[in-house]
Coordinates of C-alpha atoms and ligand atoms in Angstrom, one line a residue:
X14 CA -98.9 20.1 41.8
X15 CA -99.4 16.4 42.6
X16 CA -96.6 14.3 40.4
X17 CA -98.5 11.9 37.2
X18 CA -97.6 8.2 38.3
X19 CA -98.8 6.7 36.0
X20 CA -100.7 8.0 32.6
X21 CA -103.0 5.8 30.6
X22 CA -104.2 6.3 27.2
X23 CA -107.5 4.4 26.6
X24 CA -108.7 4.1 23.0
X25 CA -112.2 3.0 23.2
X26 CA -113.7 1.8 20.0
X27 CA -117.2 2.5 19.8
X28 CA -119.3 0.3 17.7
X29 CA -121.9 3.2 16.4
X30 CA -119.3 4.5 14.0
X31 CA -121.2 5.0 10.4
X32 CA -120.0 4.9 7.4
X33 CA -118.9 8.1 7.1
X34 CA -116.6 8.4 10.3
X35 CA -114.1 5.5 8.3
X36 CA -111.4 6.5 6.5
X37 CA -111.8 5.0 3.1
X38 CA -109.5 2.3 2.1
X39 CA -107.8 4.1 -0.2
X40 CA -106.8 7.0 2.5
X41 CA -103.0 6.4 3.0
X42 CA -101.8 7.5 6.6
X43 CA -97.9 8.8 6.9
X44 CA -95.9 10.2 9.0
X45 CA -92.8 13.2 7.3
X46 CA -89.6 13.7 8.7
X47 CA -86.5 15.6 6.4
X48 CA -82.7 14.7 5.5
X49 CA -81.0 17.4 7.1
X50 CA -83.4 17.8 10.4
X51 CA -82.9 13.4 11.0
X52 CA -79.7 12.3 9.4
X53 CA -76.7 13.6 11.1
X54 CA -73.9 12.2 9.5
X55 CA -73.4 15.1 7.5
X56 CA -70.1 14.1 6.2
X57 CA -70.2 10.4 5.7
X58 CA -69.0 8.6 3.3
X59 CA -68.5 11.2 0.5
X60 CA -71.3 13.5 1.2
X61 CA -70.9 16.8 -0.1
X62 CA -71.4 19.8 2.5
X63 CA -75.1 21.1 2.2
X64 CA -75.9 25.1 2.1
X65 CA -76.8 24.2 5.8
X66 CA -73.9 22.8 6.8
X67 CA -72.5 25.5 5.7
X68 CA -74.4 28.1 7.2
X69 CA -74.0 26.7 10.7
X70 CA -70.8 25.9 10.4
X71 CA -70.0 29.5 10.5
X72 CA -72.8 30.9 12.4
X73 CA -74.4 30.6 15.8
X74 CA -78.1 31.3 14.5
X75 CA -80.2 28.6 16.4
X76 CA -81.8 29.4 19.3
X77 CA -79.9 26.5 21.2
X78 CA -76.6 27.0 19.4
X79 CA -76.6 23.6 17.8
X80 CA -76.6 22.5 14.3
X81 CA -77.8 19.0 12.8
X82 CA -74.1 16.9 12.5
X83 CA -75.7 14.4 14.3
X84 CA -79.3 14.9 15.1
X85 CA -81.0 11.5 15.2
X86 CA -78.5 10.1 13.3
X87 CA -80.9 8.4 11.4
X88 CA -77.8 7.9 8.9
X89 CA -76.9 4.9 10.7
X90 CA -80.4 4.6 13.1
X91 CA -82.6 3.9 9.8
X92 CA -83.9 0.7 10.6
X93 CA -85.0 2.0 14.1
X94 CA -86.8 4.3 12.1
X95 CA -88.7 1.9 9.9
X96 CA -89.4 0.2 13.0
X97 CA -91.3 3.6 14.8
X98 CA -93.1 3.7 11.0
X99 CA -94.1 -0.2 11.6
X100 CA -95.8 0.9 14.9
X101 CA -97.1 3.7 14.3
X102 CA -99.1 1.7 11.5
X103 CA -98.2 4.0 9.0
X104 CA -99.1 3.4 4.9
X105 CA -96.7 5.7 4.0
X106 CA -93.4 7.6 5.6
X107 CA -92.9 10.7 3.8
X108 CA -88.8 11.6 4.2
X109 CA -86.5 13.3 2.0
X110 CA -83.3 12.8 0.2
X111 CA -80.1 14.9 0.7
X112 CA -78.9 16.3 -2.7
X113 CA -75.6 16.4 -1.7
X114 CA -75.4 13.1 -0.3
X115 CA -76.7 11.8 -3.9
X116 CA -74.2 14.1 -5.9
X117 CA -71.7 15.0 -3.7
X118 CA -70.4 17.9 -6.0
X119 CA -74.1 19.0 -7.0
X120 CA -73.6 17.4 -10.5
X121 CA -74.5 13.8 -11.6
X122 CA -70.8 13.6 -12.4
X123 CA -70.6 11.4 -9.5
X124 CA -73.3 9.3 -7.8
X125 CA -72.4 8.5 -4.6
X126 CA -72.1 4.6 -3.8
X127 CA -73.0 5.3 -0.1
X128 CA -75.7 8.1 -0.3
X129 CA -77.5 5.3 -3.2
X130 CA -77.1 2.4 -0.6
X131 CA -78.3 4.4 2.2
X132 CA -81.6 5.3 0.6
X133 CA -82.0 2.2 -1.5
X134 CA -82.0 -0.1 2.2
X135 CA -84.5 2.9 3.6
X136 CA -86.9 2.6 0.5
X137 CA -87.0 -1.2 0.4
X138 CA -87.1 -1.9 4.6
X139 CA -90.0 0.2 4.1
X140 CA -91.4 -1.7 1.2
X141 CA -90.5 -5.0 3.2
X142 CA -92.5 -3.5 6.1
X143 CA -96.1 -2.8 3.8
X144 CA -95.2 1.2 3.9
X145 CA -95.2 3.2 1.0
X146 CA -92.4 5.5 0.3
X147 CA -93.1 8.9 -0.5
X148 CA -90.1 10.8 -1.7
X149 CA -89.1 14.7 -1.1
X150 CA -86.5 15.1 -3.5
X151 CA -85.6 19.2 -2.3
X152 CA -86.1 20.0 1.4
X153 CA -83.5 22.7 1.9
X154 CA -80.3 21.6 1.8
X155 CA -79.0 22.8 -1.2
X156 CA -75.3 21.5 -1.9
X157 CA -73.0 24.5 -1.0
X158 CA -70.9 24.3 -4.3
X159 CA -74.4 25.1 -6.3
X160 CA -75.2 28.1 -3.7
X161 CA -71.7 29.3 -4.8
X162 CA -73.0 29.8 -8.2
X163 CA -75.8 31.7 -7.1
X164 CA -78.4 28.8 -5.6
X165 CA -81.8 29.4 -6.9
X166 CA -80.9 32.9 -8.0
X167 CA -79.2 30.9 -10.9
X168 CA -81.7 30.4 -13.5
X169 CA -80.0 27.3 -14.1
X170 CA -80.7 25.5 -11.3
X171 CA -83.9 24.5 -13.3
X172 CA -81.8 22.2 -15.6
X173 CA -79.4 21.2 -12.5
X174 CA -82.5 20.0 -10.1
X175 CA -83.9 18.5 -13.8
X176 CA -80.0 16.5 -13.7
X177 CA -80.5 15.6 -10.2
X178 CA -84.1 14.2 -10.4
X179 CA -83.2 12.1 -13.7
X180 CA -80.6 10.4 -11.1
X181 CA -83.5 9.9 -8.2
X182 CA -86.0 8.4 -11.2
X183 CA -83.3 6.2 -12.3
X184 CA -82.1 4.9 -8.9
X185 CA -85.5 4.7 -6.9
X186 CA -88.2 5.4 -9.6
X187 CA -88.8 1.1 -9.8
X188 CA -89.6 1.3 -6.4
X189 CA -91.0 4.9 -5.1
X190 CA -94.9 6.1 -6.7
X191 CA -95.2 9.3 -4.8
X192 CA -92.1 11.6 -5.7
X193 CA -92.5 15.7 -4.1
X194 CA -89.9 17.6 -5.9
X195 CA -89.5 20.2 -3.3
X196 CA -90.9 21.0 0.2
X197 CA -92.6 24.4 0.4
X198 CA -91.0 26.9 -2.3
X199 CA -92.1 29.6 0.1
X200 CA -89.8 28.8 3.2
X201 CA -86.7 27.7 0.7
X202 CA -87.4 31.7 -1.0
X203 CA -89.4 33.7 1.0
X204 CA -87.5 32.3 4.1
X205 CA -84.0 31.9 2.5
X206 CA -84.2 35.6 1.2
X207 CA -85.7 36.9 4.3
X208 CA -83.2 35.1 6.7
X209 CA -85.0 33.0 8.4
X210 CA -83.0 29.8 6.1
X211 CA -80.1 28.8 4.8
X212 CA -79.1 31.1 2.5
X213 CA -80.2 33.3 5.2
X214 CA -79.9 36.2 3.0
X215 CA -82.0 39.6 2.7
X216 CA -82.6 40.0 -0.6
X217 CA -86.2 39.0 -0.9
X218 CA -87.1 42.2 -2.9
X219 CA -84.4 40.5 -5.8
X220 CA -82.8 37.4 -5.2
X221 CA -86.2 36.3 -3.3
X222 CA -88.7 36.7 -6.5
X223 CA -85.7 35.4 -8.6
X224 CA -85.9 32.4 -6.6
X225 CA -89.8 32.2 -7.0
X226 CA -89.4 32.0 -10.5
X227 CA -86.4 29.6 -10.6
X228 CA -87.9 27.1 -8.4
X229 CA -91.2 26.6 -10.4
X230 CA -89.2 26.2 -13.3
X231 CA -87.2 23.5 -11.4
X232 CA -89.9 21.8 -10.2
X233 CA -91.8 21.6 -13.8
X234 CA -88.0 20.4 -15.0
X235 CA -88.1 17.5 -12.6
X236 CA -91.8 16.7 -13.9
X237 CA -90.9 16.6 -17.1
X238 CA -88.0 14.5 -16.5
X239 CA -90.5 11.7 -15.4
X240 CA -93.2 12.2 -17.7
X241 CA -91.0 11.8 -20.8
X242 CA -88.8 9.4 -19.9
X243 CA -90.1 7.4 -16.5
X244 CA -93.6 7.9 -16.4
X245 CA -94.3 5.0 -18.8
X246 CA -92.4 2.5 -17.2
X247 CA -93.2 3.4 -13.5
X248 CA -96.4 5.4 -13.2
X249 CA -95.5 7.3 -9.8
X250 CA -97.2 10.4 -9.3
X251 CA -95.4 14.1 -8.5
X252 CA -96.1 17.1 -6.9
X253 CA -94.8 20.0 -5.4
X254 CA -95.8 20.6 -1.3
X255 CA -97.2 24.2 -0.8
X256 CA -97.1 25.9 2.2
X257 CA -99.4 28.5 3.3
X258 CA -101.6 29.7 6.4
X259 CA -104.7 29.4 5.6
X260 CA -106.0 33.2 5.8
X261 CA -109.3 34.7 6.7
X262 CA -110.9 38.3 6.7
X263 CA -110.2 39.9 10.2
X264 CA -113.8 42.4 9.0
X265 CA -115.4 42.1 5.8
X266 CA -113.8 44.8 4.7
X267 CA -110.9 42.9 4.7
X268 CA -112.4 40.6 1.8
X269 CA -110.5 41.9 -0.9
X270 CA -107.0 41.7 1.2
X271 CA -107.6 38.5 2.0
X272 CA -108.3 37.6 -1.7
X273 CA -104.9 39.2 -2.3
X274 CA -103.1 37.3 1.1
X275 CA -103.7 33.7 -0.4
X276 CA -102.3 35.0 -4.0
X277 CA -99.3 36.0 -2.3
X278 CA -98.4 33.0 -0.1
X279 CA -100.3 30.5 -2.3
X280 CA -101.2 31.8 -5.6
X281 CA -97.6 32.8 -6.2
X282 CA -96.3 29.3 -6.1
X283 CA -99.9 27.6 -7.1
X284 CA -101.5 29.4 -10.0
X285 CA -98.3 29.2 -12.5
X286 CA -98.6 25.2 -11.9
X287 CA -102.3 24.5 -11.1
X288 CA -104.4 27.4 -13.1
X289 CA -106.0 26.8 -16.5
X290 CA -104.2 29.9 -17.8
X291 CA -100.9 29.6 -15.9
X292 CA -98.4 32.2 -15.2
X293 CA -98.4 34.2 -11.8
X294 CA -101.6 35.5 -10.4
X295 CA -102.6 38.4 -12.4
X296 CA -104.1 40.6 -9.7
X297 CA -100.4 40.2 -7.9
X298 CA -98.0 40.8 -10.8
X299 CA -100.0 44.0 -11.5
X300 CA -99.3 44.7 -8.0
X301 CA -95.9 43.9 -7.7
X302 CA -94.9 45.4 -11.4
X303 CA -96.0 48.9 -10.2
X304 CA -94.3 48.5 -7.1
X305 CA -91.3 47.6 -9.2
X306 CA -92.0 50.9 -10.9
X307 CA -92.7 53.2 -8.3
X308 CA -89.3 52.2 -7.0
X309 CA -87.6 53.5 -10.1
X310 CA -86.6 49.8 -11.5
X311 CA -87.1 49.6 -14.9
X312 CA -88.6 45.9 -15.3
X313 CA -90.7 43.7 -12.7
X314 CA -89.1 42.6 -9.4
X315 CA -90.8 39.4 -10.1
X316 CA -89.7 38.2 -12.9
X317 CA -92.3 37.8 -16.1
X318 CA -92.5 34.1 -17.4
X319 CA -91.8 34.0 -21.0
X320 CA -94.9 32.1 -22.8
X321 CA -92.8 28.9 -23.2
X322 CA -92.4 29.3 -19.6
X323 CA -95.8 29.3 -18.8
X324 CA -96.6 26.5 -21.0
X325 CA -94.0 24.3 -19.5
X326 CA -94.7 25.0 -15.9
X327 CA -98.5 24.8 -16.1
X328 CA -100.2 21.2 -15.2
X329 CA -97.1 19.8 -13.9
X330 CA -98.7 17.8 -11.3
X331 CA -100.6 14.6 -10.4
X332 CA -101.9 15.7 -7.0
X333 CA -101.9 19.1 -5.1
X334 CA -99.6 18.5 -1.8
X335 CA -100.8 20.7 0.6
X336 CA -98.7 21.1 4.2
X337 CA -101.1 22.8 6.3
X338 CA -100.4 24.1 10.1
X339 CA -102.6 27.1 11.4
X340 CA -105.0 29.9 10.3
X341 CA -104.3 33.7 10.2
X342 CA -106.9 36.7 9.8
X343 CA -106.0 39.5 7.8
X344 CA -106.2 42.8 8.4
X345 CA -105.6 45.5 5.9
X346 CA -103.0 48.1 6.7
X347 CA -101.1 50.8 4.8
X348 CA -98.1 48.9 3.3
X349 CA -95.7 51.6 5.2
X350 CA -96.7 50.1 8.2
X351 CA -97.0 46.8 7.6
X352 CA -94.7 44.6 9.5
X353 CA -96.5 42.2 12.0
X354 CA -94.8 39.4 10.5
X355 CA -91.1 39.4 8.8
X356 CA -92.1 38.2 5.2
X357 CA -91.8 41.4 3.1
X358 CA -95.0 40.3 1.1
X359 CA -97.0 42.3 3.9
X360 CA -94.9 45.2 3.0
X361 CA -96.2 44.8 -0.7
X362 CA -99.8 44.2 -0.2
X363 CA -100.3 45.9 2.5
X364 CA -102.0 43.6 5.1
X365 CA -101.0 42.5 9.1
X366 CA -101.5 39.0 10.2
X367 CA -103.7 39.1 13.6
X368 CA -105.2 36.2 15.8
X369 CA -108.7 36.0 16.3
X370 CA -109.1 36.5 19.9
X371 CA -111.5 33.3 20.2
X372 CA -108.5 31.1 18.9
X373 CA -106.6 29.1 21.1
X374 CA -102.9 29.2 20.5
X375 CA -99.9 26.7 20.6
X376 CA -97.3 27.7 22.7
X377 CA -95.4 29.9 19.5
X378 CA -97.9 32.8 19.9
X379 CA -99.0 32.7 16.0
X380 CA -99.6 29.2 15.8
X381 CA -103.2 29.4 16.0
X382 CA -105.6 26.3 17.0
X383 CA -108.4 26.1 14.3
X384 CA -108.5 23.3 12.5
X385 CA -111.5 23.9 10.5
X386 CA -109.1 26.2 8.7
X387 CA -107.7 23.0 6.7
X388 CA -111.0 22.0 5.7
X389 CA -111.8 25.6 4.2
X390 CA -108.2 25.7 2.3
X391 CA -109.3 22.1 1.0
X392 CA -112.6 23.7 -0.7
X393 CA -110.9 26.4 -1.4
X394 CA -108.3 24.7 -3.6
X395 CA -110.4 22.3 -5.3
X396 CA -112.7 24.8 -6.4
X397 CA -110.1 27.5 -7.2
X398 CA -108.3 24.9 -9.2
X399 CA -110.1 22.0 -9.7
X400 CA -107.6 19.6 -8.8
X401 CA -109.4 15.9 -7.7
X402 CA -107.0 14.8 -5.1
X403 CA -104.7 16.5 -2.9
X404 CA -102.7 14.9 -0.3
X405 CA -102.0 16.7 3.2
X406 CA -98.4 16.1 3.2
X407 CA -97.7 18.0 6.7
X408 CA -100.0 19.0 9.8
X409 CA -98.0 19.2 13.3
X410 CA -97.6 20.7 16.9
X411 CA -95.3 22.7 17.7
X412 CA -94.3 22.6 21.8
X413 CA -91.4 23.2 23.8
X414 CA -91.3 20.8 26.1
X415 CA -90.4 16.9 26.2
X416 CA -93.6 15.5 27.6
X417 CA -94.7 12.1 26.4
X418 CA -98.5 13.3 27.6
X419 CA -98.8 15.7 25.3
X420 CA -102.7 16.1 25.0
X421 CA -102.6 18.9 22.8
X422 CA -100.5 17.0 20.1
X423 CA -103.2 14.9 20.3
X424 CA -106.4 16.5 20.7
X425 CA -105.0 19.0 17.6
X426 CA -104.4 15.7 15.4
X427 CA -107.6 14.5 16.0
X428 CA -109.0 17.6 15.4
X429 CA -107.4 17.8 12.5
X430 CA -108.3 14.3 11.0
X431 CA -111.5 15.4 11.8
X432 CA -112.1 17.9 9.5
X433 CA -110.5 15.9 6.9
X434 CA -113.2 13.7 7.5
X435 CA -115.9 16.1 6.5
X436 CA -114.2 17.3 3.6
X437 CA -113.8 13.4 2.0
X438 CA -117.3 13.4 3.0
X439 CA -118.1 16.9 1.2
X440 CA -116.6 15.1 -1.9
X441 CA -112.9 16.3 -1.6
X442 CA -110.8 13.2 -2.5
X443 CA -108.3 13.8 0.2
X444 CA -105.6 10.8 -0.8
X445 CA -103.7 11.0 2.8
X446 CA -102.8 12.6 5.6
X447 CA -99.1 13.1 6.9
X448 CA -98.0 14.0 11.1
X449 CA -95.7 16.3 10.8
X450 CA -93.2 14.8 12.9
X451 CA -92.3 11.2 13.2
X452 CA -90.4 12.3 15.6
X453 CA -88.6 15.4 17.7
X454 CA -85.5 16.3 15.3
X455 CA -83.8 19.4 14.5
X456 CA -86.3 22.4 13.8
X457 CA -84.0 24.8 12.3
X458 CA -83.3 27.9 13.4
X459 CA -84.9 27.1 16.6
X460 CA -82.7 24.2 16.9
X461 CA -84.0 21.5 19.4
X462 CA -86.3 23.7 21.8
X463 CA -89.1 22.9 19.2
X464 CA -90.8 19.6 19.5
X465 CA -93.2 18.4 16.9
X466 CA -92.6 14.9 17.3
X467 CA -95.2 11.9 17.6
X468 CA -92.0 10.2 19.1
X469 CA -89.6 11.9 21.6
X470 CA -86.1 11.6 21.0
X471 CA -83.4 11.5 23.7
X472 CA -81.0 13.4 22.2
X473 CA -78.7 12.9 25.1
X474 CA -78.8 9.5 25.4
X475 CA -76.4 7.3 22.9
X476 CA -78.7 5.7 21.2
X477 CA -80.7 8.8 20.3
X478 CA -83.4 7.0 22.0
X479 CA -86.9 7.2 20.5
X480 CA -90.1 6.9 22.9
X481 CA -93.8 6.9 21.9
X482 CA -95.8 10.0 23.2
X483 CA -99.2 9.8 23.6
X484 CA -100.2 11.4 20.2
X485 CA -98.2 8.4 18.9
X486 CA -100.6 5.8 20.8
X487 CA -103.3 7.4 19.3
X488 CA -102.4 7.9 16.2
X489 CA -101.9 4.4 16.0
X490 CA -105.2 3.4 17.6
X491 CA -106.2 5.8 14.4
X492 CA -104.2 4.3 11.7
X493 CA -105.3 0.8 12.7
X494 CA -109.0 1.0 13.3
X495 CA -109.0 3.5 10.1
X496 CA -111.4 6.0 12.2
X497 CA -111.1 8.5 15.4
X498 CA -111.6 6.5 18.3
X499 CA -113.5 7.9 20.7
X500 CA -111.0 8.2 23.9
X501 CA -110.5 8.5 27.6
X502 CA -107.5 9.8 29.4
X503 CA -107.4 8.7 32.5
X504 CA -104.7 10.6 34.9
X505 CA -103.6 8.5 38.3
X506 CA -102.1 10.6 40.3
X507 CA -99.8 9.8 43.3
X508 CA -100.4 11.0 47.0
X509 CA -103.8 12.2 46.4
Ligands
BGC8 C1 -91.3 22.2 7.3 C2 -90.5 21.4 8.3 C3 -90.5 22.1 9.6 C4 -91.9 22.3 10.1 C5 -92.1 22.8 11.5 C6 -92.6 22.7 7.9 O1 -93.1 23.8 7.2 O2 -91.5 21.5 6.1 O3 -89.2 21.2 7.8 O4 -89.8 21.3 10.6 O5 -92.5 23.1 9.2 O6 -91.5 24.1 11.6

């Protein structure tokens, strides 16, 4: 293979754009990245240990061995960070706040001075810089002492995440519009109870469909918090951001499966918060209830919602956040056999997840490449719902190595932003769309094999060194002309 000298990225602007290939002026761009996978420091100041900490503290469970003490250290490189925001041309940086860094015991017995000071400079360099903060206020890193009394088996964790979000409105609520209570309730409980996350327990027959109950009550807590006692005097807007392949029928007679896949992965956490009627999805609590029984247990492994209950949770949002990554056809199976993918709900409903053959894939083999999926899930929740506006709060690449020509980041964004093109222009007020990474950080379990970043981080180097990759350049060239260039890459090579 002949060695790439030199690698230009062209961004040519065409002037035969209509219309219709802008992105309206409204249409905020962002870029997401997460407390515990950018901020190191994990036991500054007073910070309390998180349930991560925790868990690899004590276990070698990442793929590389590592854990994220340090990662970018974004605890102390923040302003670097603002900086990569600033050229990436970014309207909003979506990041998220570390619970235990707020309330370093769990409880808002004690705000920590540090933690506030450390987000409060973040939120206003960003403000300084044009870019509008958009808050996660839950993205997995529970504070260990709350785990210790159960974590989000606890039905109580409702009124402690209620507790800890009347802190965040207080401290940050002047100055932050766009608050997400908690990052994809199906990774913290179909994940955590099906150890592939901190709690890294497996329980999701139990403590997993406890946890699905306990964190839609959290999340309406929060809500309510800021519509009774901020939203007058701040008028930010909350959701929660849902997860979920988008899935489609393998054959048609794998209609009805399919029907049943989204209720699972979606409908579970959607339907109680965005439905007109509210509670779980009917078709699924029957199923699950007479699994339940069939199994000799005398009540529902998903727990019923009391009428209160449903009451309180339903409407509790201002916008649907919707992180959206890949595509997967389902095929219907005996539940017995079911097991192409580790979340028990395939065991339950009885379906396997399977790649359409004409699919390109990223380099993890079920990360399929078809981006007209996101347009689909967008019809798909505004008519199942009606919700007006939805904002695409994560879409990334996944690769495993550190190239800073990485064409398919690229070509998948675009692809991407493409489709969410047609679906503004089908009528879908799409408020924003969000790269999932800003840059490389720490991906979990996998630790850092997994790149997803726009911006490559040198994690060897002292300064945590953060580099533009090609995806960045365009996405730039995107966020700054508002529209898809139309682009060359031109490749010189050396010794030809
Ligand atoms: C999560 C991120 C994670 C990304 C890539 C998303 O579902 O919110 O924390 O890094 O997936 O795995």
């Amino acid at each position: 293979m002949l060695p790439i000298s030199a690698v230009v990225f062209s961004a040519v602007v065409s002037g035969c754009f209509g219309q219709n290939e802008t992105f309206p002026t409204w249409f905020l761009f962002g870029a997401a990245t997460a407390a515990y996978q950018i901020e190191g420091g994990w036991y500054a100041g007073d910070k309390g240990e998180s349930m991560w900490d925790r868990l690899l503290h004590s276990n070698d469970i990442t793929l590389d061995s590592s854990n994220a003490d340090v990662a970018c250290d974004s605890y102390h490189l923040w302003r670097r960070d603002i900086e990569v925001a600033k050229e990436l041309g970014l309207n909003m940086y979506r990041f998220s706040i570390s619970w235990p860094r707020i309330l370093p015991s769990g409880f808002p017995n004690q705000v920590s001075e540090d933690g506030k000071k450390y987000y409060s400079n973040l939120i206003d360099g960003l403000l300084e810089k044009g870019i509008q903060p958009v808050v996660t206020m839950y993205h997995w890193d529970l504070p260990q002492s709350l785990q210790d009394l159960g974590g989000w088996a606890n039905p109580l964790i409702a009124t402690w995440f209620g507790d800890y979000a009347r802190v965040l409105f207080t401290l940050f609520g002047d100055r932050v519009k766009y608050w997400i209570t908690l990052n994809e309730p199906l990774a913290i409980c179909d994940g955590g109870y099906n150890k592939m996350a901190a709690p890294f327990l497996d329980d999701m027959k139990i403590g997993g469909y406890l946890c699905n109950k306990h964190v839609l009550l959290a999340h309406a807590a929060a809500y309510r918090v800021y519509e009774k006692e901020f939203q007058s005097l701040y008028y930010g807007k909350l959701s929660m951001a849902n997860v979920f392949f988008w899935f489609k029928p393998e054959k048609t007679t794998d209609d009805e499966a399919t029907k049943l896949a989204i209720q699972m992965w979606e409908g579970r956490y959607a339907h109680p918060i965005y439905s007109e009627s509210g509670g779980w999805p009917p078709e699924l609590e029957k199923i699950l209830a007479e699994n339940s029984k069939k199994e000799g247990y005398p009540y529902p492994r998903l727990p019923p919602f009391t009428p209160e209950e449903i009451e309180f949770v339903k409407g509790t949002y201002d916008f649907y956040a919707l992180n959206h990554y890949t595509t997967r056809l389902v095929r219907k199976v005996d539940p017995e056999k079911a097991g192409s993918w580790p979340y028990y709900g395939c065991k339950e409903i009885g379906v396997d997840f399977v790649n359409d053959p004409t699919w390109k894939t990223a380099v993890i083999d079920w990360f399929a490449i078809y981006p007209e999926g996101l347009r689909e899930q967008l019809h798909w929740i505004n008519k199942t719902y009606g919700v007006d506006q939805v904002m695409i709060t994560e879409n990334g690449y996944p690769d495993l190595n550190d190239d800073l020509f990485d064409v398919q980041r690229m070509t998948y964004i675009k692809t991407m932003l493409q489709q969410v093109l047609l679906a503004i222009n089908d009528g879908i007020h799409v408020m924003g769309y969000t790269v999932w990474s800003m840059m490389d950080n720490f991906e979990w379990v996998t630790g850092y094999k997994t790149k997803y970043g726009l911006y490559a981080v040198d994690f060897l180097s002292p300064n945590l060194t953060r580099t533009p990759r090609e995806s960045a350049r365009f996405y730039s060239s995107v966020t700054k002309g508002r529209r898809i260039p139309k682009y060359r890459v031109l490749v010189d090579y050396e010794d030809v």
